[in-house]
PDB file of N, CA and C in Angstrom:
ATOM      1  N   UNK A   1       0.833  -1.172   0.000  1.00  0.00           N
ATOM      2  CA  UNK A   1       0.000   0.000   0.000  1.00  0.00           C
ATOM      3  C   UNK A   1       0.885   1.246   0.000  1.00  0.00           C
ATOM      4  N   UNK A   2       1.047   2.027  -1.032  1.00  0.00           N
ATOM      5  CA  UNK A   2       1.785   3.027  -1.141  1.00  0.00           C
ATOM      6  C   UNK A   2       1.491   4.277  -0.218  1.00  0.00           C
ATOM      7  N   UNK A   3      -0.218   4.588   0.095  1.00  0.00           N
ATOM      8  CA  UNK A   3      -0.056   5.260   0.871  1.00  0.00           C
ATOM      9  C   UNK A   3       0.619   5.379   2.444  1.00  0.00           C
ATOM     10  N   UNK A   4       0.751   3.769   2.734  1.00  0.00           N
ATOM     11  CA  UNK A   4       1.171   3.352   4.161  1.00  0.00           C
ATOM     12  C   UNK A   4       2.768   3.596   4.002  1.00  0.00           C
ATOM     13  N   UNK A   5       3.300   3.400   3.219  1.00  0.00           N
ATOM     14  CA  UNK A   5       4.478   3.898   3.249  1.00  0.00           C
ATOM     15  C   UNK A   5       5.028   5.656   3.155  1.00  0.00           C
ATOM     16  N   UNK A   6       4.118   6.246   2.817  1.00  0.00           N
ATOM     17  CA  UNK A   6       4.143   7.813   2.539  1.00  0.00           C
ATOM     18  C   UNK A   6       3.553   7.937   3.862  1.00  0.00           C
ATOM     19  N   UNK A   7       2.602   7.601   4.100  1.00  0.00           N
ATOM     20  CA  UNK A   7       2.435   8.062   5.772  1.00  0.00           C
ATOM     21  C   UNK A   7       4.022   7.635   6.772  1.00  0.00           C
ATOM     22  N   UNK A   8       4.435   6.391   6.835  1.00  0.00           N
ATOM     23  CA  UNK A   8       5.379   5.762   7.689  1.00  0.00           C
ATOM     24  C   UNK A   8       6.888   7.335   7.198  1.00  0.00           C
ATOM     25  N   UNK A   9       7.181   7.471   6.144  1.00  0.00           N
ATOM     26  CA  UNK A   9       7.991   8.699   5.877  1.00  0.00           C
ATOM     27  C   UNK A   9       7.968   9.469   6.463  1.00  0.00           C
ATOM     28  N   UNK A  10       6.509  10.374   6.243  1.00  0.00           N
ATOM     29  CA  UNK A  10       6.040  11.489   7.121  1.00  0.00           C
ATOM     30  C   UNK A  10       5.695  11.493   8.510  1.00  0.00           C
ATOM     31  N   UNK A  11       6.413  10.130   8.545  1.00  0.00           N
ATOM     32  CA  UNK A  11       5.715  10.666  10.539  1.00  0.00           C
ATOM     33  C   UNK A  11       4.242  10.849  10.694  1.00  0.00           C
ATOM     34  N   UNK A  12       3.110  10.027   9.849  1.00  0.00           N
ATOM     35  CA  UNK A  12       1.780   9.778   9.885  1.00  0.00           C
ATOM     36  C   UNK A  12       1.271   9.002  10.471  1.00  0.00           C
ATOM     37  N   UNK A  13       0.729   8.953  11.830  1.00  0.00           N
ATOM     38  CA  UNK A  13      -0.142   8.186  11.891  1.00  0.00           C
ATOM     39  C   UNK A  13      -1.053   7.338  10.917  1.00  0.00           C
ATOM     40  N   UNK A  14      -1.498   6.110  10.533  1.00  0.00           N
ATOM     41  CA  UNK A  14      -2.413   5.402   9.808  1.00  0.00           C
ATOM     42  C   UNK A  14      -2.497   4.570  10.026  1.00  0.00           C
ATOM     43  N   UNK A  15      -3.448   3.750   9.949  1.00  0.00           N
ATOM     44  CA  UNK A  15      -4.293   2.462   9.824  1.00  0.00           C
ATOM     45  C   UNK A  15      -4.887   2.547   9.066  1.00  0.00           C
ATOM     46  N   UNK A  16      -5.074   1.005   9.142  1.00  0.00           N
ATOM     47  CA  UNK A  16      -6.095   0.453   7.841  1.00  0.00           C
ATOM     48  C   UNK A  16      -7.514  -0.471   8.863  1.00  0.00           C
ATOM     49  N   UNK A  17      -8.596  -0.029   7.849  1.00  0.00           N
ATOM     50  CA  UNK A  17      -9.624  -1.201   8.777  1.00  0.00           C
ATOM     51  C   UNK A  17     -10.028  -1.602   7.258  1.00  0.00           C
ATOM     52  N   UNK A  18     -10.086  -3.364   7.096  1.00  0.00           N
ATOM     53  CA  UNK A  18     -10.765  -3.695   5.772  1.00  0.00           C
ATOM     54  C   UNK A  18     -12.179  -4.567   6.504  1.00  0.00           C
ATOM     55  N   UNK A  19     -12.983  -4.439   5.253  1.00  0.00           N
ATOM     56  CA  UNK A  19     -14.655  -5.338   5.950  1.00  0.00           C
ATOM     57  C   UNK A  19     -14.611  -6.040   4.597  1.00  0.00           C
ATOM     58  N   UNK A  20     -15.033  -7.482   5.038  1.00  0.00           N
ATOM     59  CA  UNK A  20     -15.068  -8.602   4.084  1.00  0.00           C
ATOM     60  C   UNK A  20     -16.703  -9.164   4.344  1.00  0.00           C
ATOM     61  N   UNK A  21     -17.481  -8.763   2.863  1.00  0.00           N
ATOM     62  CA  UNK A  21     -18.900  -8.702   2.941  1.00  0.00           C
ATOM     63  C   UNK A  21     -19.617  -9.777   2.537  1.00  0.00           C
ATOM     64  N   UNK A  22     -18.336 -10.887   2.097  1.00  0.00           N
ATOM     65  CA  UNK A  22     -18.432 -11.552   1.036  1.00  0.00           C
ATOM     66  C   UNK A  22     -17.643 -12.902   0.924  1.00  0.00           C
ATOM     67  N   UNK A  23     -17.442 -13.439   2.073  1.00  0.00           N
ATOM     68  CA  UNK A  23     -15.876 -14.057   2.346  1.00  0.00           C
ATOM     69  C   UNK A  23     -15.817 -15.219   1.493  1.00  0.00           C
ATOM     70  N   UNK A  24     -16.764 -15.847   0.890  1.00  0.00           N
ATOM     71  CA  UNK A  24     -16.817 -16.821  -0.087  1.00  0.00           C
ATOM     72  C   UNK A  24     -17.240 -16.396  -1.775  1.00  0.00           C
ATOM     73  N   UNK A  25     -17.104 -15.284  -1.918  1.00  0.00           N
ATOM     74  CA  UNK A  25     -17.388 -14.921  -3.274  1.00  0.00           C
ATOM     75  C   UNK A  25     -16.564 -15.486  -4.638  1.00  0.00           C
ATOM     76  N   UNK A  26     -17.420 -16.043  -5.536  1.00  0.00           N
ATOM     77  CA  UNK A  26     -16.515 -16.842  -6.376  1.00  0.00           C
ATOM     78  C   UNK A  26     -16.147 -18.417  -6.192  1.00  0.00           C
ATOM     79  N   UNK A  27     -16.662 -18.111  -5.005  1.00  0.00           N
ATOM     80  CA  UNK A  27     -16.369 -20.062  -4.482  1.00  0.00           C
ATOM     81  C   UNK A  27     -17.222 -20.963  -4.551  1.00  0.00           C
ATOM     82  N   UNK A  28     -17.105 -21.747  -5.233  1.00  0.00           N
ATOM     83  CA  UNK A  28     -17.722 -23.157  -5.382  1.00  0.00           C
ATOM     84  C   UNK A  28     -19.366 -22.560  -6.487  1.00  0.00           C
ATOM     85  N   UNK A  29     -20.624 -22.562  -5.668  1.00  0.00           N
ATOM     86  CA  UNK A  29     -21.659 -22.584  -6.000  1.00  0.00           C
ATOM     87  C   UNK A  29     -22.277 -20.743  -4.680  1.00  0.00           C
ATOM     88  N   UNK A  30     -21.205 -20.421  -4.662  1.00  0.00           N
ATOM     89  CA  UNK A  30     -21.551 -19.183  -3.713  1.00  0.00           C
ATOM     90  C   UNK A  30     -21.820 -18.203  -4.130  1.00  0.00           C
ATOM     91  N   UNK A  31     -21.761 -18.342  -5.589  1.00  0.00           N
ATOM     92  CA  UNK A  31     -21.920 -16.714  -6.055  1.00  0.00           C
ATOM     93  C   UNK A  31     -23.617 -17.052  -6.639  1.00  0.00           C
ATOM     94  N   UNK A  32     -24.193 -18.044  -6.247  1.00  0.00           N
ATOM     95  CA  UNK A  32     -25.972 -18.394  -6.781  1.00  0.00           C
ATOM     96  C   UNK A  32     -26.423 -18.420  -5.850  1.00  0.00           C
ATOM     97  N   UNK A  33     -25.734 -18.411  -4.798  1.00  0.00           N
ATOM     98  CA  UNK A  33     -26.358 -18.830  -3.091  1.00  0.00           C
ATOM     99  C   UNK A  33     -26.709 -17.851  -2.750  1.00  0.00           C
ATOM    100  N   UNK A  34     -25.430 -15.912  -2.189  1.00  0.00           N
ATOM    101  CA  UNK A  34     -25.474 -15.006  -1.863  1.00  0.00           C
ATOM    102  C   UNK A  34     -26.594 -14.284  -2.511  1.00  0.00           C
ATOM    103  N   UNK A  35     -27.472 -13.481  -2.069  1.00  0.00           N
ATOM    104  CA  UNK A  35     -28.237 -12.419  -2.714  1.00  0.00           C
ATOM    105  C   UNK A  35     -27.501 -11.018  -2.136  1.00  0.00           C
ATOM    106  N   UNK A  36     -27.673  -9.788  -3.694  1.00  0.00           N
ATOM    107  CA  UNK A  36     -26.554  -8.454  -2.904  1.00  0.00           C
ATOM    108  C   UNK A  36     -27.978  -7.999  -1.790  1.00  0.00           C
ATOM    109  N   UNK A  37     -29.186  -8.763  -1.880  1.00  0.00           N
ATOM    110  CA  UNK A  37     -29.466  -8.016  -0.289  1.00  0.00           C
ATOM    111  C   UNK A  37     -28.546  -8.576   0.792  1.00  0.00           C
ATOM    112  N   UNK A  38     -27.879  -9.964   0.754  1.00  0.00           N
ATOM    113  CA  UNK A  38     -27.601 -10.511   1.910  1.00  0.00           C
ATOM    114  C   UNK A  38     -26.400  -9.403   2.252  1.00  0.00           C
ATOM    115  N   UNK A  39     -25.347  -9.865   1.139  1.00  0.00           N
ATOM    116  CA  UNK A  39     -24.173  -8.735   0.760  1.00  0.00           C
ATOM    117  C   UNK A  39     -24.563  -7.525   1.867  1.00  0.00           C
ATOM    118  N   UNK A  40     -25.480  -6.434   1.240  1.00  0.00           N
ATOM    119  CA  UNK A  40     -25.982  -5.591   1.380  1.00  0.00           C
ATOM    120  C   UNK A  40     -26.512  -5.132   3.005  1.00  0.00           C
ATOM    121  N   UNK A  41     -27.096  -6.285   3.405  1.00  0.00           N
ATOM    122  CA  UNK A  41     -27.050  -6.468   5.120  1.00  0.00           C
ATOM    123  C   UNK A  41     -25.998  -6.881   5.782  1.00  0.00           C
ATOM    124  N   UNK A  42     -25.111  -7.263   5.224  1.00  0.00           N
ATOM    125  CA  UNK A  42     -23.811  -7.556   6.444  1.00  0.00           C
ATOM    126  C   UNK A  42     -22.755  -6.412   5.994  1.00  0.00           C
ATOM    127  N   UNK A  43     -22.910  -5.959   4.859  1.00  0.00           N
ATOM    128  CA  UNK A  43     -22.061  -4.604   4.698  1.00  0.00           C
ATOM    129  C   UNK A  43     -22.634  -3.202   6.042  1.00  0.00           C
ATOM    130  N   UNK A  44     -23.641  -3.353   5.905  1.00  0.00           N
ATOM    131  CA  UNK A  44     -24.566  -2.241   6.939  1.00  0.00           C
ATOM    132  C   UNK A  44     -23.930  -2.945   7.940  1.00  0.00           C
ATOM    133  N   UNK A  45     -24.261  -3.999   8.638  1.00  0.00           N
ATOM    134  CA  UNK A  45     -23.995  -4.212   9.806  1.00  0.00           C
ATOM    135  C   UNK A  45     -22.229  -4.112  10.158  1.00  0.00           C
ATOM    136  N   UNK A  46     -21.457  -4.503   9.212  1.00  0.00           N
ATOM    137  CA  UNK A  46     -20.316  -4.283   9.213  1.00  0.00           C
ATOM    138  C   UNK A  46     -19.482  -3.125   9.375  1.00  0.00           C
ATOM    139  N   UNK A  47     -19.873  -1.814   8.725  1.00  0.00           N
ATOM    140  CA  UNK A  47     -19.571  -0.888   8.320  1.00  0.00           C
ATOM    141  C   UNK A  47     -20.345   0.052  10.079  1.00  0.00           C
ATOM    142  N   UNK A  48     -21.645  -0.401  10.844  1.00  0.00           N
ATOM    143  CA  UNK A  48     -21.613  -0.181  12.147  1.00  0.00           C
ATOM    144  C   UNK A  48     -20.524  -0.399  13.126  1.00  0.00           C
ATOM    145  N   UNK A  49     -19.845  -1.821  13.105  1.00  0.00           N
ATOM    146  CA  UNK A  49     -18.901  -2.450  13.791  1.00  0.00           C
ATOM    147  C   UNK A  49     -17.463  -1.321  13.245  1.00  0.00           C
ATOM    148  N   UNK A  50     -17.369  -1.021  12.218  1.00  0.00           N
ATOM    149  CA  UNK A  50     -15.881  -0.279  11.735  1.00  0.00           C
ATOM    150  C   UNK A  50     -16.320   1.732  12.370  1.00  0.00           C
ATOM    151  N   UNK A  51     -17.544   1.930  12.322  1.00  0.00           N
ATOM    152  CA  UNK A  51     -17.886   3.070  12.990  1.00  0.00           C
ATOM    153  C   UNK A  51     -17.912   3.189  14.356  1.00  0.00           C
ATOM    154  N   UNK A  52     -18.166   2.363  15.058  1.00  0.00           N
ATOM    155  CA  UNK A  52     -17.685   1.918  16.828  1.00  0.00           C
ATOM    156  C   UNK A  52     -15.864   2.260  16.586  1.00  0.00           C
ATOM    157  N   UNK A  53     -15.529   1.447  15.927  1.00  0.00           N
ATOM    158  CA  UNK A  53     -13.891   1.532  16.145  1.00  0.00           C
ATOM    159  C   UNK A  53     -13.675   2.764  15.876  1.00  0.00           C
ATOM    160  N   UNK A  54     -13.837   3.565  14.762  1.00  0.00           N
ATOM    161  CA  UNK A  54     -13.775   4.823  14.585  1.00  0.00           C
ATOM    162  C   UNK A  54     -13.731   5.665  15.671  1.00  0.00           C
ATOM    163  N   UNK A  55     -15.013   5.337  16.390  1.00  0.00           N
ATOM    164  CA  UNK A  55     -15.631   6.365  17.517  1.00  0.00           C
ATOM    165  C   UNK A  55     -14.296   6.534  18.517  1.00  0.00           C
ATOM    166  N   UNK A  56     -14.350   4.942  18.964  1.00  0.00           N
ATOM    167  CA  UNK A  56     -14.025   4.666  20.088  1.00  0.00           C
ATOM    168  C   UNK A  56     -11.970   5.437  19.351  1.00  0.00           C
ATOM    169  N   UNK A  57     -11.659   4.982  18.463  1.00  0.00           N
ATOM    170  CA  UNK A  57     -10.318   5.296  18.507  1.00  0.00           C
ATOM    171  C   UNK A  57     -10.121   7.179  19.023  1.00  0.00           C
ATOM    172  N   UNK A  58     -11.192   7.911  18.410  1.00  0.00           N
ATOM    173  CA  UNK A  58     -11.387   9.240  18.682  1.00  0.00           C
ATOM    174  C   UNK A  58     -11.415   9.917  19.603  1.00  0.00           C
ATOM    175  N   UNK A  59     -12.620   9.008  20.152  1.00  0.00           N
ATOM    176  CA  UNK A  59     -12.225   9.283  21.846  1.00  0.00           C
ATOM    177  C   UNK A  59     -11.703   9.548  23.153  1.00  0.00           C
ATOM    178  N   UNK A  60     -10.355   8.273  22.264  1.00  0.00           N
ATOM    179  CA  UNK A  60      -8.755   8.407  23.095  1.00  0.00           C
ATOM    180  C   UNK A  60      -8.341   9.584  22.977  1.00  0.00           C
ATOM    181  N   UNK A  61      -8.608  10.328  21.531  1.00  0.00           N
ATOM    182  CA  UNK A  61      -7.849  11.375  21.904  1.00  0.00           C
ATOM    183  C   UNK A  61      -6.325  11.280  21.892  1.00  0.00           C
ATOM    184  N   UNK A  62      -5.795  10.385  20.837  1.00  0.00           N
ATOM    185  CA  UNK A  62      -4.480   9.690  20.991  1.00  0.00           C
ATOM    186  C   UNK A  62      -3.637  11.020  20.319  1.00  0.00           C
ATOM    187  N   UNK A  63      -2.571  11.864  21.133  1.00  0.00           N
ATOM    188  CA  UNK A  63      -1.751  12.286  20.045  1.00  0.00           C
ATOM    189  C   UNK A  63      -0.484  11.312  19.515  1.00  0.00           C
TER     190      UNK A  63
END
């Protein structure tokens, strides 16, 4: 990740958070199984769980 290295240069703080909506996509008989509502509901619910971390990292107040 090029930006992680341009941050690590600059003396940047960064992280990464990735959400996997989909963890069998492409596999076997999974891509007839999934519907993008299912997709679509665990992205929402997922993307709650990565907004908690957000919060909570903010909070600290970390310099």
């Amino acid at each position: 990740m090029p930006e992680a290295v341009l941050a690590r240069e600059l003396n940047i703080p960064y992280a990464h958070i990735a959400l996997v909506v989909n963890a069998a996509a492409g596999v076997g008989d999974s891509k007839d199984n999934i519907s993008h509502v299912k997709i679509a509901e665990v992205l929402d619910q997922g993307m709650h769980r990565v907004m908690c971390v957000i919060r909570s990292l903010i909070s600290l107040n970390v310099s």
